[in-house]
XYZ file of C-alpha atoms in Angstrom:
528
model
C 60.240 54.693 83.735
C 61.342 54.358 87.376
C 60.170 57.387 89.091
C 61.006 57.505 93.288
C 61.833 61.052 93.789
C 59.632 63.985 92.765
C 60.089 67.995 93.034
C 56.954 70.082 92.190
C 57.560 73.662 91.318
C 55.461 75.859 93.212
C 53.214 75.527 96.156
C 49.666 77.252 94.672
C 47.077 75.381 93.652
C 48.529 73.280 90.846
C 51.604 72.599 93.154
C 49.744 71.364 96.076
C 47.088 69.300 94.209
C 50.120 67.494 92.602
C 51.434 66.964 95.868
C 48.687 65.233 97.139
C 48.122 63.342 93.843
C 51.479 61.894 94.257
C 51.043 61.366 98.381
C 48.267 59.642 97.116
C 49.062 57.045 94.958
C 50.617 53.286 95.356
C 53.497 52.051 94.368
C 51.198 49.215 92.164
C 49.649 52.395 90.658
C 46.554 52.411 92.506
C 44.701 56.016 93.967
C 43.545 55.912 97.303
C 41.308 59.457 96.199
C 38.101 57.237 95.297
C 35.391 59.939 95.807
C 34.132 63.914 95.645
C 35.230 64.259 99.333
C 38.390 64.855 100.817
C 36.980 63.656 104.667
C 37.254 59.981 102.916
C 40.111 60.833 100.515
C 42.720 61.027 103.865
C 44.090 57.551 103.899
C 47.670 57.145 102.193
C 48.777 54.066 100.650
C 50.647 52.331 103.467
C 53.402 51.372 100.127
C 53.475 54.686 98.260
C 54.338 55.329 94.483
C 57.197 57.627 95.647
C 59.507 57.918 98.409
C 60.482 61.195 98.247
C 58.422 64.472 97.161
C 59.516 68.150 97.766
C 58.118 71.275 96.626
C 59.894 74.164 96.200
C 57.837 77.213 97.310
C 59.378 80.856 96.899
C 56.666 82.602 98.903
C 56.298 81.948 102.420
C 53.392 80.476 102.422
C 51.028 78.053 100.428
C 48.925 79.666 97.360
C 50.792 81.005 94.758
C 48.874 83.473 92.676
C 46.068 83.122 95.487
C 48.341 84.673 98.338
C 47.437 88.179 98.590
C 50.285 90.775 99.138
C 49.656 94.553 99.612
C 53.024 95.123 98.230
C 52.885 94.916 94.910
C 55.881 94.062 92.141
C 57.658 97.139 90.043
C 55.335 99.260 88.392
C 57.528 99.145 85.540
C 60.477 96.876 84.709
C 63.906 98.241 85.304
C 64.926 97.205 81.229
C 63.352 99.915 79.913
C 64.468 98.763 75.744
C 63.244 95.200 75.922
C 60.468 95.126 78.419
C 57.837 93.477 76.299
C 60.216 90.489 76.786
C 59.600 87.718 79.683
C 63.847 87.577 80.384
C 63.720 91.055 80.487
C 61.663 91.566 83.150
C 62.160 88.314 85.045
C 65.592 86.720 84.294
C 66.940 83.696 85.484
C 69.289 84.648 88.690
C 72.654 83.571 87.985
C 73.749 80.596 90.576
C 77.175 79.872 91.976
C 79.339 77.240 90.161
C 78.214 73.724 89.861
C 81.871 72.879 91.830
C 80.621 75.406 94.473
C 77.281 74.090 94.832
C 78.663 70.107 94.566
C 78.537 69.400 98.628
C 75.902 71.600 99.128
C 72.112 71.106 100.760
C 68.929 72.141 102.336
C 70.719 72.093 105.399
C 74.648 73.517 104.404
C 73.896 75.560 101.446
C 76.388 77.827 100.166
C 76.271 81.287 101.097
C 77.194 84.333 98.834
C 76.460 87.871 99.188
C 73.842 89.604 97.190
C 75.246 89.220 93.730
C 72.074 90.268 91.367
C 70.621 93.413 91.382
C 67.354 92.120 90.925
C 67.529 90.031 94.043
C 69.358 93.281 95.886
C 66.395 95.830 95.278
C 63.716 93.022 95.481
C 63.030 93.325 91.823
C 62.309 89.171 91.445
C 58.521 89.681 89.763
C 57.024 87.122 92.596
C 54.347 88.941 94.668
C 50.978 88.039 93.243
C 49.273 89.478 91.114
C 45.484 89.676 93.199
C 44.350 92.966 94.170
C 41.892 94.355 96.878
C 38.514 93.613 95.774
C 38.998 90.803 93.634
C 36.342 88.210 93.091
C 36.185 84.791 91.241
C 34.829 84.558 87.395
C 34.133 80.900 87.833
C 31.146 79.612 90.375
C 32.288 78.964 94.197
C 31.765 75.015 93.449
C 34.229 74.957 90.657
C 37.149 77.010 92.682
C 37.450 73.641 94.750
C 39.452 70.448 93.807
C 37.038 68.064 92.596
C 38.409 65.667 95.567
C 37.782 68.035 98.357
C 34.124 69.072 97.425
C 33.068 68.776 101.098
C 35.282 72.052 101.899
C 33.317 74.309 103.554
C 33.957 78.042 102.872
C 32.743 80.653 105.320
C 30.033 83.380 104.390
C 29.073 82.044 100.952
C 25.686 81.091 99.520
C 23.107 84.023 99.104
C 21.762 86.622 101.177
C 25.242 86.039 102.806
C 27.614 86.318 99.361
C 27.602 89.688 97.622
C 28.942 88.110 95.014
C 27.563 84.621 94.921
C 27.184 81.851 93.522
C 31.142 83.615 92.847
C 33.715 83.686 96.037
C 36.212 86.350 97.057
C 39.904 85.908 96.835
C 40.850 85.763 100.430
C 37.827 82.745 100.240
C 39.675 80.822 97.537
C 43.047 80.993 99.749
C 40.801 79.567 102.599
C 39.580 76.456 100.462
C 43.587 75.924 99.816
C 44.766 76.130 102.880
C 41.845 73.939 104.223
C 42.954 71.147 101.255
C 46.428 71.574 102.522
C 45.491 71.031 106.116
C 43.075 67.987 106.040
C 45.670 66.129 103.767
C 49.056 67.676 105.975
C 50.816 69.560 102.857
C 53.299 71.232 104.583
C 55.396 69.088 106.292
C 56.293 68.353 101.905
C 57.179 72.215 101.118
C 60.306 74.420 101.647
C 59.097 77.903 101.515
C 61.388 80.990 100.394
C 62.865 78.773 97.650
C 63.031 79.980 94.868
C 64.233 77.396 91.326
C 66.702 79.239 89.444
C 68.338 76.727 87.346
C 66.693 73.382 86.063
C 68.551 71.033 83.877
C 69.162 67.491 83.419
C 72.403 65.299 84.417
C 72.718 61.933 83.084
C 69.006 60.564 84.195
C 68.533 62.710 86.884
C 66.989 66.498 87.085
C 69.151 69.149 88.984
C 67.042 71.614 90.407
C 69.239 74.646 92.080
C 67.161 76.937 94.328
C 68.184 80.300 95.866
C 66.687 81.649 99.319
C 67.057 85.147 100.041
C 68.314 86.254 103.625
C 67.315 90.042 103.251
C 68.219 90.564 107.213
C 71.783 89.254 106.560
C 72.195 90.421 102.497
C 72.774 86.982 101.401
C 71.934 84.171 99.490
C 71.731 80.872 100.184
C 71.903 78.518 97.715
C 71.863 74.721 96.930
C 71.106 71.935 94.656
C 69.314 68.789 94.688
C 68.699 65.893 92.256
C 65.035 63.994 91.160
C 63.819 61.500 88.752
C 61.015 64.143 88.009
C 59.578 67.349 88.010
C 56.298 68.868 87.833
C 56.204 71.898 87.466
C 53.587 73.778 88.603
C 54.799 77.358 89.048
C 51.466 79.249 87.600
C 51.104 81.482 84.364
C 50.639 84.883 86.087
C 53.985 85.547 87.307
C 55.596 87.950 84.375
C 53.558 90.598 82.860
C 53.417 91.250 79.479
C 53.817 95.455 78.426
C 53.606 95.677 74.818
C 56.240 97.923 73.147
C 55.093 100.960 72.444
C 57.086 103.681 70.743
C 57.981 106.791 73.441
C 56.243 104.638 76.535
C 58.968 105.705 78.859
C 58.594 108.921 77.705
C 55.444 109.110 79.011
C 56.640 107.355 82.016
C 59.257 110.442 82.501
C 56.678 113.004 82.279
C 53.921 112.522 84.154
C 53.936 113.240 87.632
C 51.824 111.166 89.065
C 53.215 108.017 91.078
C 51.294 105.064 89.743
C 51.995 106.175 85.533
C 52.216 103.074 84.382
C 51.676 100.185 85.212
C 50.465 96.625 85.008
C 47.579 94.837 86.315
C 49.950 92.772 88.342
C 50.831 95.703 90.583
C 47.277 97.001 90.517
C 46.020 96.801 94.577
C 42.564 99.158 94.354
C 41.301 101.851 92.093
C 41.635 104.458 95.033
C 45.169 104.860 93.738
C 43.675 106.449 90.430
C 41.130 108.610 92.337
C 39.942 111.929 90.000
C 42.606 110.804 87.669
C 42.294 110.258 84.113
C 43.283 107.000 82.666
C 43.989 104.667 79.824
C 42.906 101.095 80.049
C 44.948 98.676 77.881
C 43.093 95.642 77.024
C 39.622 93.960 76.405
C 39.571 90.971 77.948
C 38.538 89.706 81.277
C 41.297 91.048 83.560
C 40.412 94.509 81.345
C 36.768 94.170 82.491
C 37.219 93.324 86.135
C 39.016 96.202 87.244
C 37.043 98.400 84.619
C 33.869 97.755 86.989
C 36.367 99.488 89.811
C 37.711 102.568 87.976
C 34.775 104.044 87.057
C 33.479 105.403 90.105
C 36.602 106.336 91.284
C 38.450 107.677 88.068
C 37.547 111.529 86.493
C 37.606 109.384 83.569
C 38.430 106.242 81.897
C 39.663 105.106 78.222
C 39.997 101.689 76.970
C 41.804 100.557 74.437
C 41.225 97.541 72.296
C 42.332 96.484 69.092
C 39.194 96.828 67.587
C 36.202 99.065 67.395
C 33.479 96.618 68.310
C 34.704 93.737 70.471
C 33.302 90.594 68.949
C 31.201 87.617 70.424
C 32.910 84.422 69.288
C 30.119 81.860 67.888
C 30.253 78.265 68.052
C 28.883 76.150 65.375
C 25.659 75.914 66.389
C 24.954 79.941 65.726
C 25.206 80.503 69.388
C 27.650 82.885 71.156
C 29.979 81.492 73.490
C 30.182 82.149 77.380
C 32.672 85.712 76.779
C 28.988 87.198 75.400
C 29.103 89.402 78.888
C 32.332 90.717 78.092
C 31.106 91.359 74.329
C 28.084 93.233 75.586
C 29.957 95.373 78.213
C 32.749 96.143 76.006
C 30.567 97.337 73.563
C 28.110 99.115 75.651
C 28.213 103.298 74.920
C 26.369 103.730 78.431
C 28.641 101.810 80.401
C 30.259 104.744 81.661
C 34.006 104.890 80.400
C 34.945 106.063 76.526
C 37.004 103.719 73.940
C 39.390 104.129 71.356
C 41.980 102.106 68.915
C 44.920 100.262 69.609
C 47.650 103.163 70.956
C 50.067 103.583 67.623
C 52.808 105.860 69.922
C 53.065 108.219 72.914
C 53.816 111.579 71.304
C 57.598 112.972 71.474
C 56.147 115.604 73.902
C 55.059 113.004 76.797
C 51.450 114.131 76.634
C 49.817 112.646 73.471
C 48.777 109.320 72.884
C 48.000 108.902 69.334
C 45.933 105.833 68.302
C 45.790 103.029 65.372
C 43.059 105.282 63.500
C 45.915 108.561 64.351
C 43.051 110.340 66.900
C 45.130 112.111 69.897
C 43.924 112.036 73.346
C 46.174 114.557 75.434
C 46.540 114.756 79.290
C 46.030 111.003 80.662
C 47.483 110.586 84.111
C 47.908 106.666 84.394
C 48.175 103.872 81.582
C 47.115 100.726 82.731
C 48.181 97.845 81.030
C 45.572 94.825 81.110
C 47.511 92.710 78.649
C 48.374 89.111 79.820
C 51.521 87.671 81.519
C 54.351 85.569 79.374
C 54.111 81.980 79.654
C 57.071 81.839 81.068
C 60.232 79.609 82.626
C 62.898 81.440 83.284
C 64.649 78.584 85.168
C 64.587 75.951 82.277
C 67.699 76.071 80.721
C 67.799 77.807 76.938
C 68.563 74.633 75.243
C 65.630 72.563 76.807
C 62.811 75.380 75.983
C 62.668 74.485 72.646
C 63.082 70.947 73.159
C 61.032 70.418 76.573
C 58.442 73.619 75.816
C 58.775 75.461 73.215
C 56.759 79.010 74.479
C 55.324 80.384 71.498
C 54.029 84.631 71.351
C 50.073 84.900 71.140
C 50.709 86.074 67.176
C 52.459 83.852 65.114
C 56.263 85.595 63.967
C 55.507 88.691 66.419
C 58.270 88.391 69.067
C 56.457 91.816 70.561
C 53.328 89.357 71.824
C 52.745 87.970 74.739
C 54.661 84.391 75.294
C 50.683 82.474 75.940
C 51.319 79.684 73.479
C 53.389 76.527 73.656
C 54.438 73.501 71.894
C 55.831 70.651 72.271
C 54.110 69.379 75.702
C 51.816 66.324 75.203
C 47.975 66.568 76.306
C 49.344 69.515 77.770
C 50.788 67.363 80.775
C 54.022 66.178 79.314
C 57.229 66.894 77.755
C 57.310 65.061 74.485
C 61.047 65.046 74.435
C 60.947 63.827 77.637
C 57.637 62.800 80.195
C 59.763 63.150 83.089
C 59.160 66.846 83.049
C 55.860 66.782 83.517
C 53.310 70.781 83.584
C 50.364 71.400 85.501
C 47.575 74.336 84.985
C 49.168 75.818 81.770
C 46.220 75.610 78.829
C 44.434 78.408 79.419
C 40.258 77.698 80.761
C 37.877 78.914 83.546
C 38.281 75.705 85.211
C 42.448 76.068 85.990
C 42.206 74.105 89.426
C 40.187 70.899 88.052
C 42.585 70.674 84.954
C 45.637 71.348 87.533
C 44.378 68.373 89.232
C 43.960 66.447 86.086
C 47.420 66.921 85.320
C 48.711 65.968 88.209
C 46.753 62.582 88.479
C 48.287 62.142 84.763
C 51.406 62.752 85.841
C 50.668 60.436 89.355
C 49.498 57.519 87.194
C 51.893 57.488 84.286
C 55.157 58.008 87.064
C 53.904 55.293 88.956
C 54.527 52.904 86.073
C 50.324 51.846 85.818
C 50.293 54.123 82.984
C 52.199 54.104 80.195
C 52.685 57.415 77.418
C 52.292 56.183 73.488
C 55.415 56.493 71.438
C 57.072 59.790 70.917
C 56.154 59.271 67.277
C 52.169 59.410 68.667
C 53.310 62.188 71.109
C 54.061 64.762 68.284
C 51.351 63.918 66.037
C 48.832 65.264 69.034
C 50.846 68.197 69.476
C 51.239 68.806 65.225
C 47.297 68.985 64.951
C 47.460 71.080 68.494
C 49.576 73.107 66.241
C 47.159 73.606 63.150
C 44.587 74.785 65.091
C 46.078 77.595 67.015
C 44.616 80.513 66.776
C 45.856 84.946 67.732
C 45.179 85.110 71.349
C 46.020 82.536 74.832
C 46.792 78.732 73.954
C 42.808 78.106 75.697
C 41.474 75.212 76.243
C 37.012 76.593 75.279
C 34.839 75.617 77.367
C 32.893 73.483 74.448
C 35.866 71.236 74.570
C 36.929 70.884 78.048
C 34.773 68.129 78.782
C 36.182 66.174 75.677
C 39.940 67.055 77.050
C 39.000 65.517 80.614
C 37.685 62.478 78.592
C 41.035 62.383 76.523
C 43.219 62.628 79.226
C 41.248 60.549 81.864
C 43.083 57.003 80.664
C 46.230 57.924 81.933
C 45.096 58.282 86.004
C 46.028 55.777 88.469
C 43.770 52.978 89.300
C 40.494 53.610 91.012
C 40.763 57.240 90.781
C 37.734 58.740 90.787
C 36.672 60.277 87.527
C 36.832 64.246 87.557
C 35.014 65.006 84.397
C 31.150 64.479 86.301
C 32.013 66.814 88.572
C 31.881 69.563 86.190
C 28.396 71.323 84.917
C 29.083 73.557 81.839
C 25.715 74.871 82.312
C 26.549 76.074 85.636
C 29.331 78.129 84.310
C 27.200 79.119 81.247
C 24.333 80.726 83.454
C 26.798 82.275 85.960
C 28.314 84.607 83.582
C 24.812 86.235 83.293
C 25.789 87.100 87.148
C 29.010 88.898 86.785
C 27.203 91.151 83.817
C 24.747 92.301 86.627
C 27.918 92.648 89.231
C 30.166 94.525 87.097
C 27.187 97.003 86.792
C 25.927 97.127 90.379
C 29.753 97.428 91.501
C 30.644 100.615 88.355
C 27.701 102.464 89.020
C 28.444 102.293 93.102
C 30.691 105.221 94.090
C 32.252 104.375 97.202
C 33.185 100.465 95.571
């Protein structure tokens, strides 16, 4: 496997940390990223690994899911019929012609007017998803690359830190763009380009990326070949909205502006003010904004597939780190109602009738806190079966979210092929260390220092993957990360420093106890 030119996918924090994996590494396979601290990590192999890398950025700016933007994607996709499904909310743009795009470039792409109604009414599902008050789950220490540890953040630590030992959003984009700075990222990215076709020719990738002249109603477009790609586009891109029977009924009848919608387009709760509204979900994303809507909201339902949210226990009899959600989920006091699993919005727009057939009339707002797909719209049909196979969250039920996968091998490589290579997509509250274990992966195996076992060991990891799987994300627990850093450690470049010691379970354990006492400082606090 000769690897000399590289395109990464996105330009948040899997995308970048990739990039400066790859920036980073020799051409005999050897790291020059030897310690916790990116002020001695700055020295590039004077005969580098690769000779080319590009990312391909569709923002226009570094972060990905990290870059804030006050506006916010549809409140509810324009396919009204098939909306619980990733392509029909985010579809693949159609390009030009591969003869029309043959002598085309960066520099002379070729030029068509706004084609796509998706791309005419700026319906492309690519703002992020971060909203107004947002704070980290995971400690400030662990929201840094394990390489750039000596990152300073301004106004953390306590007595300054309303939040700590936790960090803000706007404080996470400022460690990224920090990383990107001290190691000179952007010279490497091409913002506003967006990857709408990916497919392979002979031995090489074609990537073809579109950029959007909304001054001029155009689009540019071009393609461009590589030996590899990583991609490292993100998972919270396309919302999930279950189907439900009559929803855009619903939708029709109320009269209030922000009806439905998803998390993803949620920017503050002031937009509910005196409203009353129904909370779709349980989990994490449910909670966080929960803590929000309460003071603001006349009232607030959730909805959860079950009665009693459950702890999950590990072996050892002991509830596992989601025991703060468990307790505040379950907590009568807490200041919102619960009820089932909604069964159907009533013909008449104003009913929601539940799983155990109560009826709740009059809600202003759904809210959907459900998930995004796992998804690549990009990848050509053929190869997502072969190159990632997406799976939905419940086996057989095409109406679940698309948060599984198969077929991808320590959940770094295509087994049908390891020069498509993922970063950041098992699910776990440590998504920027495992990004950047990925990407050294992918650095040391592409340099050649590395080499994958047979395809025949390649599958058998991803059969017993496969037997394990369980309703719910493809997660990575937090019992078993350290054993997956261990697993996957072998295949870094030489002299890398080891990532897995920089990690403290216990930290993250005794943290959660935190954001129990935030979430309810921040619902009982009426101007939050």
């Amino acid at each position: 496997m000769r690897i000399k030119k590289v395109a990464i996918i996105g330009a948040g924090p899997s995308g970048l940390v990739s990039l400066n994996e790859f920036l980073h590494t020799s051409n005999d396979g050897t790291s020059k990223i030897t310690s916790y601290n990116s002020s001695t990590n700055s020295e590039r192999p004077s005969t580098p690994a690769f000779e080319e890398i590009v990312v391909f950025e569709r923002g226009e700016d570094i972060g990905g899911t990290w870059k804030y933007s006050s506006v916010a994607d549809p409140q509810f996709p324009r396919n009204t019929r098939d909306y619980s499904k990733p392509d029909a909310i985010r579809a693949r743009v159609e390009p030009p012609s591969e003869e029309l795009l043959n002598n085309s470039s960066n520099e002379d792409p070729y030029i068509r007017s706004f084609v796509d109604d998706a791309v005419k009414n700026d319906e492309l599902w690519d703002k992020s998803g971060i909203y107004d008050h947002l704070f980290t789950n995971v400690p400030e220490d662990l929201m840094k690359f394990s390489s750039a540890q000596d990152i300073t953040i301004d106004e953390t630590g306590p007595g300054v830190n309303p939040y700590y030992p936790f960090i803000t959003h706007q404080q996470v984009l400022e460690h990224l763009r920090k990383f990107s700075d001290v190691n000179d990222l952007k010279p490497y990215i091409r913002f506003n380009s967006s990857v709408e076709r990916l497919y392979k020719r002979g031995e090489e990738w074609v990537v073809v990326i579109m950029q959007v002249d909304r001054k001029t109603g155009t689009e540019k477009w071009y393609s461009e070949t590589f030996d590899a790609v990583m991609l490292a586009n993100g998972r919270f891109n396309v919302p999930y909205i279950p189907k439900i029977p009559n929803l855009e009924i619903f939708r029709g009848k109320s009269n209030v502006e922000n009806a439905i919608l998803h998390t993803k387009s949620f920017r503050n709760a002031e937009m509910f003010k005196d409203k009353k509204v129904l909370l779709v979900g349980s989990s994490i994303s449910a909670v966080d904004i929960l803590q929000y809507l309460i003071p603001q909201c006349r009232e607030v339902w959730m909805s959860t597939n079950t009665k009693s949210v459950k702890a999950p226990i590990i072996d050892d009899g002991k509830p596992l780190t989601t025991q703060w959600i468990h307790d505040i989920v379950n907590d009568t006091n807490a200041g919102y109602s619960k009820c089932s699993r909604i069964k159907r919005i009533l013909k008449d727009g104003v009913g929601v009738q539940f799983e155990d057939d109560t009826v709740i009339n009059d809600f202003d707002s759904i809210i959907f806190a459900t998930g995004y797909h796992l998804s690549y719209p990009f990848l050509e049909e053929n190869y997502k079966g072969e190159y990632i196979q997406p799976l939905p969250g419940k086996q057989a039920n095409e109406s679940c979210a698309m948060v599984q996968f198969d077929n991808v091998y320590m959940y770094t490589f295509s087994v049908a092929d390891p020069t498509l290579a993922f970063s950041g997509i098992a699910h776990n509250p440590l998504l920027l260390r495992t990004s950047e274990l990925n990407a050294a992966a992918a650095a040391g195996v592409w340099s050649g220092y590395k080499k994958l076992p047979l395809i025949e060991e390649r599958r058998k990891w991803c059969a017993e993957k496969r037997e394990h799987l369980e309703s719910g994300s493809q997660v990575i627990p937090d019992d078993q990360l350290a054993d997956f850093f261990d697993e996957l450690h072998p295949f870094l470049p030489k002299g890398r420093v080891n990532i897995a010691p920089s990690i403290d379970l216990k930290y993250i354990e005794e943290s959660r106890v935190v954001l129990k006492k935030l979430f309810y400082e921040i619902s009982s606090c009426t101007d939050a």
